[in-house]
PDB file of C-alpha atoms in Angstrom:
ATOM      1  CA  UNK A   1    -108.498 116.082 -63.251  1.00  0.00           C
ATOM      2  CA  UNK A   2    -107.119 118.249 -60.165  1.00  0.00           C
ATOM      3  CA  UNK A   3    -110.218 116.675 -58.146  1.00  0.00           C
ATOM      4  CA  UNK A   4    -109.346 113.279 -59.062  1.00  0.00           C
ATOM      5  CA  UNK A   5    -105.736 114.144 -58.189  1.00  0.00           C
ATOM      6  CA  UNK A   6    -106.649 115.752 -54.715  1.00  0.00           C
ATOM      7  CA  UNK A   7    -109.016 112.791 -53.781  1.00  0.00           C
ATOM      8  CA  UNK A   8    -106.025 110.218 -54.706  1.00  0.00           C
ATOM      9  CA  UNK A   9    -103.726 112.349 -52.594  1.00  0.00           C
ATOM     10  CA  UNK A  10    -106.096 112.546 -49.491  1.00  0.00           C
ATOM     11  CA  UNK A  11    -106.471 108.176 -49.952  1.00  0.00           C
ATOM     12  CA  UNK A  12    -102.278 107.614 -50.355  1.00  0.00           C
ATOM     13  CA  UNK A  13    -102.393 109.591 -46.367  1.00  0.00           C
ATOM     14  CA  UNK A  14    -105.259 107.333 -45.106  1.00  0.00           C
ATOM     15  CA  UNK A  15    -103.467 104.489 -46.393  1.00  0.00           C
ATOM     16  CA  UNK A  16    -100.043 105.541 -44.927  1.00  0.00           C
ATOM     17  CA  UNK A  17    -101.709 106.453 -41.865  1.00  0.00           C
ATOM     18  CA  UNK A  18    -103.367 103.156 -41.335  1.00  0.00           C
ATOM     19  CA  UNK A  19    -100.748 101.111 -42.150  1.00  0.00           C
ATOM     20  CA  UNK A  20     -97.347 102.509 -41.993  1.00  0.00           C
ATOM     21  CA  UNK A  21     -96.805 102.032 -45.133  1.00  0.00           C
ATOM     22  CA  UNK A  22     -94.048 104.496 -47.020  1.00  0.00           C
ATOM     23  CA  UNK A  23     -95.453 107.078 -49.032  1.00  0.00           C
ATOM     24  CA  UNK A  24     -94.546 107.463 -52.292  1.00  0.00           C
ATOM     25  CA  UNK A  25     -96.732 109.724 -54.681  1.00  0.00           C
ATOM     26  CA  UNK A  26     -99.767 110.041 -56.837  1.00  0.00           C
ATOM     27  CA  UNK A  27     -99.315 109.302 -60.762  1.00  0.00           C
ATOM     28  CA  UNK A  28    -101.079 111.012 -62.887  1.00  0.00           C
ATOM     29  CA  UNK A  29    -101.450 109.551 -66.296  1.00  0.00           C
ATOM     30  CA  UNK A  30    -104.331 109.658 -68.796  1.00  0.00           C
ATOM     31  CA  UNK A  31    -102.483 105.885 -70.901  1.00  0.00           C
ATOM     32  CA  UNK A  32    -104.393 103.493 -68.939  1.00  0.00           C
ATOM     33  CA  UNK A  33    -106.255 101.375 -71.069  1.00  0.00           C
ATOM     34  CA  UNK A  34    -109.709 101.099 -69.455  1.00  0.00           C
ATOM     35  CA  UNK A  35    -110.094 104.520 -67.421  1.00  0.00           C
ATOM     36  CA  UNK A  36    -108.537 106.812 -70.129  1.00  0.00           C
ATOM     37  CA  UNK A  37    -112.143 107.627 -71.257  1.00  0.00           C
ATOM     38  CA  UNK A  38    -113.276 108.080 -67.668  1.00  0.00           C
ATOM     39  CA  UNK A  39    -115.075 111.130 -67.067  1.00  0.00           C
ATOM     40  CA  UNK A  40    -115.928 110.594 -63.451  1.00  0.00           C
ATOM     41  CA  UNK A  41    -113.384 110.596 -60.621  1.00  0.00           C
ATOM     42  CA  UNK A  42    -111.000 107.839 -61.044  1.00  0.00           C
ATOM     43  CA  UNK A  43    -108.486 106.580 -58.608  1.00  0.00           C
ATOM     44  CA  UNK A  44    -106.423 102.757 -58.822  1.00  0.00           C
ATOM     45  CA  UNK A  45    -104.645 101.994 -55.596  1.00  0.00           C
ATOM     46  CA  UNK A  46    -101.730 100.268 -55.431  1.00  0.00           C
ATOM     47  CA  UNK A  47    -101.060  98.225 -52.444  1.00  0.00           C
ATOM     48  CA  UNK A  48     -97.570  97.078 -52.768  1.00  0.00           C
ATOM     49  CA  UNK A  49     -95.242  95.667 -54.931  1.00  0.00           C
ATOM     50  CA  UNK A  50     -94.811  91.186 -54.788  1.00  0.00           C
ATOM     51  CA  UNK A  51     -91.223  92.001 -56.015  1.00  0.00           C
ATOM     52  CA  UNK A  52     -90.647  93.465 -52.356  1.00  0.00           C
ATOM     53  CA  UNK A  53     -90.042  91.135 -50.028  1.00  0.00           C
ATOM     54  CA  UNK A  54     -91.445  93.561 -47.402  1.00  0.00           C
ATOM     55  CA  UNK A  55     -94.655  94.488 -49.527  1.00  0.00           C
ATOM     56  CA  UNK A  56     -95.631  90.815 -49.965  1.00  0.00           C
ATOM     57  CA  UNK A  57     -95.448  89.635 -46.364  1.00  0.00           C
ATOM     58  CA  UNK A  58     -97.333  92.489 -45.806  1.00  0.00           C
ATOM     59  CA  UNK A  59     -99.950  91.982 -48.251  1.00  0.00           C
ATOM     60  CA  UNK A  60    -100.168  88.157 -47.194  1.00  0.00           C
ATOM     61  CA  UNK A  61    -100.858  89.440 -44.077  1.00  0.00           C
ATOM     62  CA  UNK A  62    -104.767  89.777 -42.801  1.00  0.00           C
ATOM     63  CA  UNK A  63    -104.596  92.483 -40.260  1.00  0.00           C
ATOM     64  CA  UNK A  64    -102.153  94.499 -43.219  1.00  0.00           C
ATOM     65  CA  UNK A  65    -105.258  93.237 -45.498  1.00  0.00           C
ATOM     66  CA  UNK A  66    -107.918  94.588 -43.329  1.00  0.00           C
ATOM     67  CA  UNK A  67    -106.126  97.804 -42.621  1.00  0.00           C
ATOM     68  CA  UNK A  68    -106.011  98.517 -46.323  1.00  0.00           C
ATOM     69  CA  UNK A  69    -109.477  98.057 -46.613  1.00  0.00           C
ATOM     70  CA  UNK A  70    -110.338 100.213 -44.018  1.00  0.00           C
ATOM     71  CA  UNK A  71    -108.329 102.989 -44.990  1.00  0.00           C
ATOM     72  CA  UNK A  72    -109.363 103.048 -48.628  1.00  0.00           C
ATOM     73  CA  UNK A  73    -113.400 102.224 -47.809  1.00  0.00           C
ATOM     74  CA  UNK A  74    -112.786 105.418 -45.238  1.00  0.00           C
ATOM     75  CA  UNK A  75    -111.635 107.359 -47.933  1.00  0.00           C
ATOM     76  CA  UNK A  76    -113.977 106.520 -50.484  1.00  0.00           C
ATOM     77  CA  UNK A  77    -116.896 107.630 -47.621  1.00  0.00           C
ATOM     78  CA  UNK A  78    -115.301 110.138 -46.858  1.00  0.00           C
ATOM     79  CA  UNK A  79    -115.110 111.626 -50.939  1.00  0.00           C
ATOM     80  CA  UNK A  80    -118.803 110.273 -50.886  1.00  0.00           C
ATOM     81  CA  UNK A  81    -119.729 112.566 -47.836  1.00  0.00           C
ATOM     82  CA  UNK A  82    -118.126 115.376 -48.998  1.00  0.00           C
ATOM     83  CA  UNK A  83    -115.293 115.257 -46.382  1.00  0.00           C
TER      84      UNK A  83
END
């Protein structure tokens, strides 16, 4: 849905905020086996890829670790609140 696509958008910028990382974009796709029957607000974050040299140090990484958690748990109150 448009909110679920607004909401993913808003948690790609905290995550890109927090951490640097490069932002790419938000998929959209109804195919994934599992939430294609969703019918609340849906959203899977992808932190990196282990192919990427870059993306797995980083993900290895605690403070990376703990700066991804922040920045999506800050989203997710902030959709909660009504930010």
């Amino acid at each position: 849905s448009d909110i679920d696509y607004n909401e993913a958008v808003k948690l790609l910028d905290y995550i890109c905020n927090a951490t640097g990382a490069k932002k790419r974009y938000v998929h959209r796709s109804d195919s994934y086996t599992g939430i294609n029957w969703c019918k609340e607000i849906c959203i899977i974050v992808e932190c990196g890829f282990l192919s990427n040299r870059d993306d797995l140090l980083n993900l290895k990484n605690e403070e990376y670790q703990m700066k991804l958690a922040f920045a999506i748990s800050s989203g997710l109150n902030n959709y909660m609140n009504g930010s």
